[in-house]
Coordinates of C-alpha atoms in Angstrom, one line a residue:
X19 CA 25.1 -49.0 77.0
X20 CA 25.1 -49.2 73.2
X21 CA 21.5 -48.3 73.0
X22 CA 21.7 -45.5 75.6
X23 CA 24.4 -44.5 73.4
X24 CA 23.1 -44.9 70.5
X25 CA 20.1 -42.6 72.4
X26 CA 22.4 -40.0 73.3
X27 CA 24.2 -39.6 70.0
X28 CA 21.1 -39.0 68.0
X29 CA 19.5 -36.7 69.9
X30 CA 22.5 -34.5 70.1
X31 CA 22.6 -35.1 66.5
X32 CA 19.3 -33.7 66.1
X33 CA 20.0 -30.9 68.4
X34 CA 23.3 -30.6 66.1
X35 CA 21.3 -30.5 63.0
X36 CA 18.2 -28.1 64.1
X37 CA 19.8 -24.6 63.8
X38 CA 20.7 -25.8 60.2
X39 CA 17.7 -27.1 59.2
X40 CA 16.4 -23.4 60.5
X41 CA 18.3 -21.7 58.9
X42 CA 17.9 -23.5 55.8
X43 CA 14.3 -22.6 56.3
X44 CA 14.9 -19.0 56.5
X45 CA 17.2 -18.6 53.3
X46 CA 14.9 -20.2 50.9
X47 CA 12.5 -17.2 50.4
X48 CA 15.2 -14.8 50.0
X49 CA 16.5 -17.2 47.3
X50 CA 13.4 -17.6 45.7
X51 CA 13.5 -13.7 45.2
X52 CA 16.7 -13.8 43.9
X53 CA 16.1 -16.4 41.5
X54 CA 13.0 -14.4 40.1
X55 CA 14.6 -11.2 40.1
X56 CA 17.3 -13.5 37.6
X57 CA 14.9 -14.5 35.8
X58 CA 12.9 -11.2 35.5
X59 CA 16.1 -9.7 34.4
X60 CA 17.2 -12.3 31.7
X61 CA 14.1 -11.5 30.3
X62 CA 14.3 -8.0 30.4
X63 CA 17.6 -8.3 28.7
X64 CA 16.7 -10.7 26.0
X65 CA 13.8 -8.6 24.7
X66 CA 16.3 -5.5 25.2
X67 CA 18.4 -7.2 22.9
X68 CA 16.2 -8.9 20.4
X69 CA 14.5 -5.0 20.4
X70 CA 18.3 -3.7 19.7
X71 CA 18.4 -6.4 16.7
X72 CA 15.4 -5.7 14.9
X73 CA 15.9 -2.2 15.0
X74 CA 18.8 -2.2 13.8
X75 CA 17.9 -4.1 11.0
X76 CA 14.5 -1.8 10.4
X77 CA 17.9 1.3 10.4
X78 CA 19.5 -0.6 7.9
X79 CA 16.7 -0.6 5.5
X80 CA 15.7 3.0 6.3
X81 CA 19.4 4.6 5.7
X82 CA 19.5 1.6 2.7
X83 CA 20.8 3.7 -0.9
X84 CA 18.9 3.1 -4.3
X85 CA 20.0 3.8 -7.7
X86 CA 17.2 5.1 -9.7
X87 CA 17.2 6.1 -13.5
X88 CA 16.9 9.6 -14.0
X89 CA 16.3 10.5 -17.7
X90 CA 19.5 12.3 -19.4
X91 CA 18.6 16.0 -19.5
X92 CA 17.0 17.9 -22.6
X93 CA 19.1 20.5 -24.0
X94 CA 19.8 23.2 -23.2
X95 CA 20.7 21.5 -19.8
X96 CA 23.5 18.5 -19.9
X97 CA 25.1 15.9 -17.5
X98 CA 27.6 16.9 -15.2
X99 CA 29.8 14.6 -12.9
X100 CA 31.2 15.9 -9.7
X101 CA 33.4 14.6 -6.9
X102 CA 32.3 15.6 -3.4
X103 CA 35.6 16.0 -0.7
X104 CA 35.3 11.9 0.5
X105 CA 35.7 11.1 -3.0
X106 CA 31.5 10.5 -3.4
X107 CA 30.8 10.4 -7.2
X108 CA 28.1 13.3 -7.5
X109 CA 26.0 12.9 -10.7
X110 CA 23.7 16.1 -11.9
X111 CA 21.8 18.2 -14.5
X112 CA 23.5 21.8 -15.5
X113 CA 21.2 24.6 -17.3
X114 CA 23.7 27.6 -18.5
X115 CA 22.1 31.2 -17.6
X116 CA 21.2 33.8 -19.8
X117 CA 24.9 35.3 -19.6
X118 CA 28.2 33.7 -18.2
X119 CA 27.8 35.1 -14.9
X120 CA 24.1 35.0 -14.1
X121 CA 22.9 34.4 -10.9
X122 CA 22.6 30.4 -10.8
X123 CA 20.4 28.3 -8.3
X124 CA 21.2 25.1 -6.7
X125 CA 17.9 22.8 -6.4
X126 CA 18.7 19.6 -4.2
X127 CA 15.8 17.0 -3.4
X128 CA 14.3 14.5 -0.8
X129 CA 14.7 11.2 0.3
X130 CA 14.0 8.6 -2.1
X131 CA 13.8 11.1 -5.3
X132 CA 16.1 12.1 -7.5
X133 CA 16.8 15.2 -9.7
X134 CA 14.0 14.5 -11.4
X135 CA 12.2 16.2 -8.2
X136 CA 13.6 19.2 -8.9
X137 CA 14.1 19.3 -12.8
X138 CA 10.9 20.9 -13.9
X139 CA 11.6 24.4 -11.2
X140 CA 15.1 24.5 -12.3
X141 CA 14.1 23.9 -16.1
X142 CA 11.6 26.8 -15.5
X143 CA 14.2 29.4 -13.4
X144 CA 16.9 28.3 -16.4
X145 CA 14.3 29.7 -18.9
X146 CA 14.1 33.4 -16.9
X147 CA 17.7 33.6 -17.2
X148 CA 19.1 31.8 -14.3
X149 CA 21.6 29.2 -14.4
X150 CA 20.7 25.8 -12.8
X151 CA 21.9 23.1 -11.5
X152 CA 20.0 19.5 -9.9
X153 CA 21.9 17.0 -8.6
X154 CA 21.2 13.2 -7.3
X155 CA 22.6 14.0 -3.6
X156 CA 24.6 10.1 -2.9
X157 CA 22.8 7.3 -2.6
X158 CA 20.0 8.2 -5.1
X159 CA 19.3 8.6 -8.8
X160 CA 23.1 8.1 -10.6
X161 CA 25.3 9.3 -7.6
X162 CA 27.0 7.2 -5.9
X163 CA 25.5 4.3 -4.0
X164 CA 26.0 4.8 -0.1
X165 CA 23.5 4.7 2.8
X166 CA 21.7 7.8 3.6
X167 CA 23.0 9.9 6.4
X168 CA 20.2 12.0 7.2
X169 CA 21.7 15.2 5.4
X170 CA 25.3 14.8 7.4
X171 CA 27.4 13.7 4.5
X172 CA 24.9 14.3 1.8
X173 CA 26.1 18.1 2.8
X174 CA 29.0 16.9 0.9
X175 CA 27.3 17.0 -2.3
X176 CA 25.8 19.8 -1.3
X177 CA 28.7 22.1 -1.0
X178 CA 30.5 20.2 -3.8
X179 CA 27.4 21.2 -6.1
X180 CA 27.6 24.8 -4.4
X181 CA 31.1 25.4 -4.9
X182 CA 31.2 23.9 -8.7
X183 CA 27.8 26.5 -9.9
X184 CA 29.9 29.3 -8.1
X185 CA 32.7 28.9 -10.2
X186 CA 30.9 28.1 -13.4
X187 CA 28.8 31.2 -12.8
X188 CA 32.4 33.5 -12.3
X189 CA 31.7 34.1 -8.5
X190 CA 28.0 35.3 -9.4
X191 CA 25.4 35.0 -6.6
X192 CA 23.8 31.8 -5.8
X193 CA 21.1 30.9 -4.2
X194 CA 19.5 26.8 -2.6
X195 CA 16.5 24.8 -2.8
X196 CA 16.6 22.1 -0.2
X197 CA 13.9 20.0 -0.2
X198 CA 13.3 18.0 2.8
X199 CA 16.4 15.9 3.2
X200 CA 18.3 18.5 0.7
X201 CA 17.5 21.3 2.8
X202 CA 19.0 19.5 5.6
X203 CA 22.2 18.8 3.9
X204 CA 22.8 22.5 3.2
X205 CA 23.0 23.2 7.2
X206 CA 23.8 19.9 9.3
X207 CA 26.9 18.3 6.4
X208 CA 30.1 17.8 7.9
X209 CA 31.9 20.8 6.7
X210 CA 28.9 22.7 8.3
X211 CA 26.1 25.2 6.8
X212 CA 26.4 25.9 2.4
X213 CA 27.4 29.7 1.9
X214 CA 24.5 30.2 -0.1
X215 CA 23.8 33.6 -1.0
X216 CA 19.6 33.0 -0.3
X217 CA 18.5 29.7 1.1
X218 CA 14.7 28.0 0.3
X219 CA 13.9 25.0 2.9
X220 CA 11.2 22.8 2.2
X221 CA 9.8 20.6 4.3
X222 CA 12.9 20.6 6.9
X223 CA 12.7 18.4 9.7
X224 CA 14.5 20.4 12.8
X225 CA 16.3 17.6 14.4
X226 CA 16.8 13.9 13.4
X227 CA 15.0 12.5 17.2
X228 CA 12.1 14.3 16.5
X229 CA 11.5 13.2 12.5
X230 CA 12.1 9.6 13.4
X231 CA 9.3 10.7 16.2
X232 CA 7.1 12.0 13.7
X233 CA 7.2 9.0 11.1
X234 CA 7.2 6.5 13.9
X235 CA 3.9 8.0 15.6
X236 CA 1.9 8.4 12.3
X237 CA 2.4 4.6 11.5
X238 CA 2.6 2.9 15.7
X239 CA 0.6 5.5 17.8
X240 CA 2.4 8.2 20.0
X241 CA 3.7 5.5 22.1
X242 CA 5.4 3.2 19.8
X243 CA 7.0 6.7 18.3
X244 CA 8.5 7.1 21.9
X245 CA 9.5 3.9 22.9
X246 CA 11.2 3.3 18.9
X247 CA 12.4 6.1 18.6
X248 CA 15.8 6.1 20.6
X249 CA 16.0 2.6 19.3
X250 CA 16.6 4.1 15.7
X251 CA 17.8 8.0 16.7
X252 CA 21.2 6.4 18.5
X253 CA 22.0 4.2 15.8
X254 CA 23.6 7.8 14.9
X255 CA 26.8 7.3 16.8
X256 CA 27.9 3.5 15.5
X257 CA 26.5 4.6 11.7
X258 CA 27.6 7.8 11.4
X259 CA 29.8 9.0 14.1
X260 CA 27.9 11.3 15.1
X261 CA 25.4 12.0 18.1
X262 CA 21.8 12.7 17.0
X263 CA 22.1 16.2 18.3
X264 CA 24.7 16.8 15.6
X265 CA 21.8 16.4 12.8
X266 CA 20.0 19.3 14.0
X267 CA 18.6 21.9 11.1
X268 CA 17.1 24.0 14.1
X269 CA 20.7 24.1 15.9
X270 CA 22.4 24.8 12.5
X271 CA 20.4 27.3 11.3
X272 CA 21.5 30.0 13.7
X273 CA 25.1 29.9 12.0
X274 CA 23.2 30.9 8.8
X275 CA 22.9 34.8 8.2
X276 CA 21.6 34.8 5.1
X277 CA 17.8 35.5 3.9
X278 CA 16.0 32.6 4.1
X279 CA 12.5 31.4 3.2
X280 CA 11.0 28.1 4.9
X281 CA 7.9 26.3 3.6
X282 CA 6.2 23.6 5.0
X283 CA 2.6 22.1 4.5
X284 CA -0.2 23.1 7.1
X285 CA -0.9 19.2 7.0
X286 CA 2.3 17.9 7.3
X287 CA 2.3 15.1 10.0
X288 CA 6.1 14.2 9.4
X289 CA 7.2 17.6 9.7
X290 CA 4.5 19.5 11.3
X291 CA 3.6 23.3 10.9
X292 CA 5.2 24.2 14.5
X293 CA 8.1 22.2 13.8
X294 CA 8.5 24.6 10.5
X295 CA 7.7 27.5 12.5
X296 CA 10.8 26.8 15.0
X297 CA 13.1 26.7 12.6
X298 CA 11.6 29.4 10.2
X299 CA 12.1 31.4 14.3
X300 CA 15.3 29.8 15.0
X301 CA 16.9 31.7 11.5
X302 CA 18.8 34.8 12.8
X303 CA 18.7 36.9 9.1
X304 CA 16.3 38.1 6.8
X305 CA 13.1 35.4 6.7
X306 CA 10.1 35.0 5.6
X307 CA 7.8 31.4 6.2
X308 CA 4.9 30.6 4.3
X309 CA 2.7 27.5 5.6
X310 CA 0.4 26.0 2.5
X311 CA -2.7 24.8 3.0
X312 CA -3.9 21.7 1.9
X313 CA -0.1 20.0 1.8
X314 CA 1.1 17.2 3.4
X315 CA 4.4 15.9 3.4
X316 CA 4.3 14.6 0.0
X317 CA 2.5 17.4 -1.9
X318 CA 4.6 20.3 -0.2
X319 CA 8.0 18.0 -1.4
X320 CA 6.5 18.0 -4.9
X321 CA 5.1 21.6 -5.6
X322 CA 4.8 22.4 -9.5
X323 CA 2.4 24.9 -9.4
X324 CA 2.1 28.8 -10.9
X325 CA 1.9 29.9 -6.9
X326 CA 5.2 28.3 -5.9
X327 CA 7.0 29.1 -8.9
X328 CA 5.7 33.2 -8.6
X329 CA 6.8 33.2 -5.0
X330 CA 10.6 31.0 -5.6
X331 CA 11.1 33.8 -7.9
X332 CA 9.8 36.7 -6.0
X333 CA 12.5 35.7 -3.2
X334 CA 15.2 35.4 -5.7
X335 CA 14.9 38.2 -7.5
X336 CA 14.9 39.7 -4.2
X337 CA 17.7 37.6 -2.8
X338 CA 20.6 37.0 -5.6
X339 CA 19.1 39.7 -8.3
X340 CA 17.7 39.2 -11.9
X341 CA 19.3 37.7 -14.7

């Protein structure tokens, strides 16, 4: 009896067991998916992360501000100190006009320069009769030391400049040289587009996605441009406050009705020649655009030749009037 027992109670112990055991067999595939798809999504996550970390380390040296010494200016010109509305200490270089109420221009430069960009053009304008002023926009030259901001608060220095020649000149006309990042800050700062009375861009990227494009597919290929680029564009919202649509030239530009001339270099690769004719099509006053050939990036930023200076002067004269 024991061993029929014993008989009996393991095969309906076995018969007990096999729908587990079956079971068991046909949950372990789905689980192996499962535990892939984990995997496969840690990983994803990790390098999403470590991705998120490097680039925001590569933004942190990009928007990074450097003093740089900037020679004291040679009379007649002298040092000026300004305050923009946040407080910003705004250094610059003032050249009095011909009279007390000449028609002054504002000349504001590019990333990584200083006043010194601009010094020789407004020496040259202050000696037709113009007043002049150059300023180090924040974060360069002798102005305060803050990160850049891709125009957005440097248009603070901007208008602060703008505002400070306008007075000194008795409410005379006044007119802007951006170059590159300067021309940016006269249209995309925080207190919107500088009422300048004529407006010179140089070099102006037309939104802050596609310039971080442009730079990022000259040195990675196309496709390192597009898969870095959001990477570094978004880091406009937890830097700056700001979405990267708000740092938009092209979008600004149509709030601008004054006369405008944009340049750009016909071999510009960070900001190429369509990209200057957009926003040269995008200005809703009087324009005019002139593409030089030969330029890239660099040269058209740093233009000291007879032909510029004849056609800066040409627009002003047409623009803000004559000394």
């Amino acid at each position: 009896m024991i061993s029929i027992a014993g008989t009996s109670g393991s095969r309906r112990s076995s018969r007990a067991s096999a729908p587990i055991s079956s079971a068991s067999a046909t949950a372990e595939p789905g689980n192996a998916v499962l535990g892939l798809s984990g995997k496969i999504g840690a990983g994803v996550g990790a390098v999403l992360l470590l991705g998120i970390a490097a680039s925001w380390g590569v933004g942190s040296l990009l928007v990074h501000g450097t003093a740089s010494p900037v020679a004291p200016p040679q009379a007649p010109a002298h040092e000026v100190g300004l305050r923009a509305r946040d407080g910003s200490a705004i250094s610059g270089s003032y050249w009095p006009g011909r009279t007390a109420n000449a028609p002054a221009i504002l000349f504001l430069h590019g990333v990584g320069a200083s006043r010194e960009q601009t010094a020789p053009v407004a020496a040259w304008f202050a000696a037709q009769g113009y007043a002049a002023l150059a300023i180090d926009l924040r974060g360069h030259g002798r102005s305060a030391i803050t990160d850049h901001s891709f125009g957005l608060d440097e248009g603070l220095d901007a208008r602060a400049a703008f505002d400070w020649l306008k007075k000194q000149q008795r409410g005379a006309r006044v007119g802007v040289v951006g170059v590159s990042l300067g021309g940016a800050a006269t249209l995309v700062g925080r207190d919107g587009a500088v009422p300048a009375d004529a407006l010179v861009l140089v070099a102006v990227f037309s939104d802050i996605r596609r310039a971080i494009y442009n730079r990022l597919a000259t040195q990675l290929t196309p496709v390192g441009g597009a898969i870095g680029e959001p990477f570094l564009s978004l880091q406009s919202l937890p830097r700056f406050g700001v979405w990267p649509s708000r740092i938009s030239p092209i979008a600004a530009i149509a709030d601008y009705h004054g006369p405008v001339f944009v340049v750009g270099g016909a071999e510009d690769r960070f900001t190429p020649g369509d990209e200057t004719r957009a926003l040269y099509d995008a200005a809703p006053g009087p324009k005019s655009l002139w593409l030089v050939p030969g330029r890239d990036h660099a040269r058209v930023t740093n233009m000291h030749d007879a032909e510029w200076y004849r056609r800066l002067a040409d627009f002003f004269r047409a623009t803000i009037g004559s000394p």
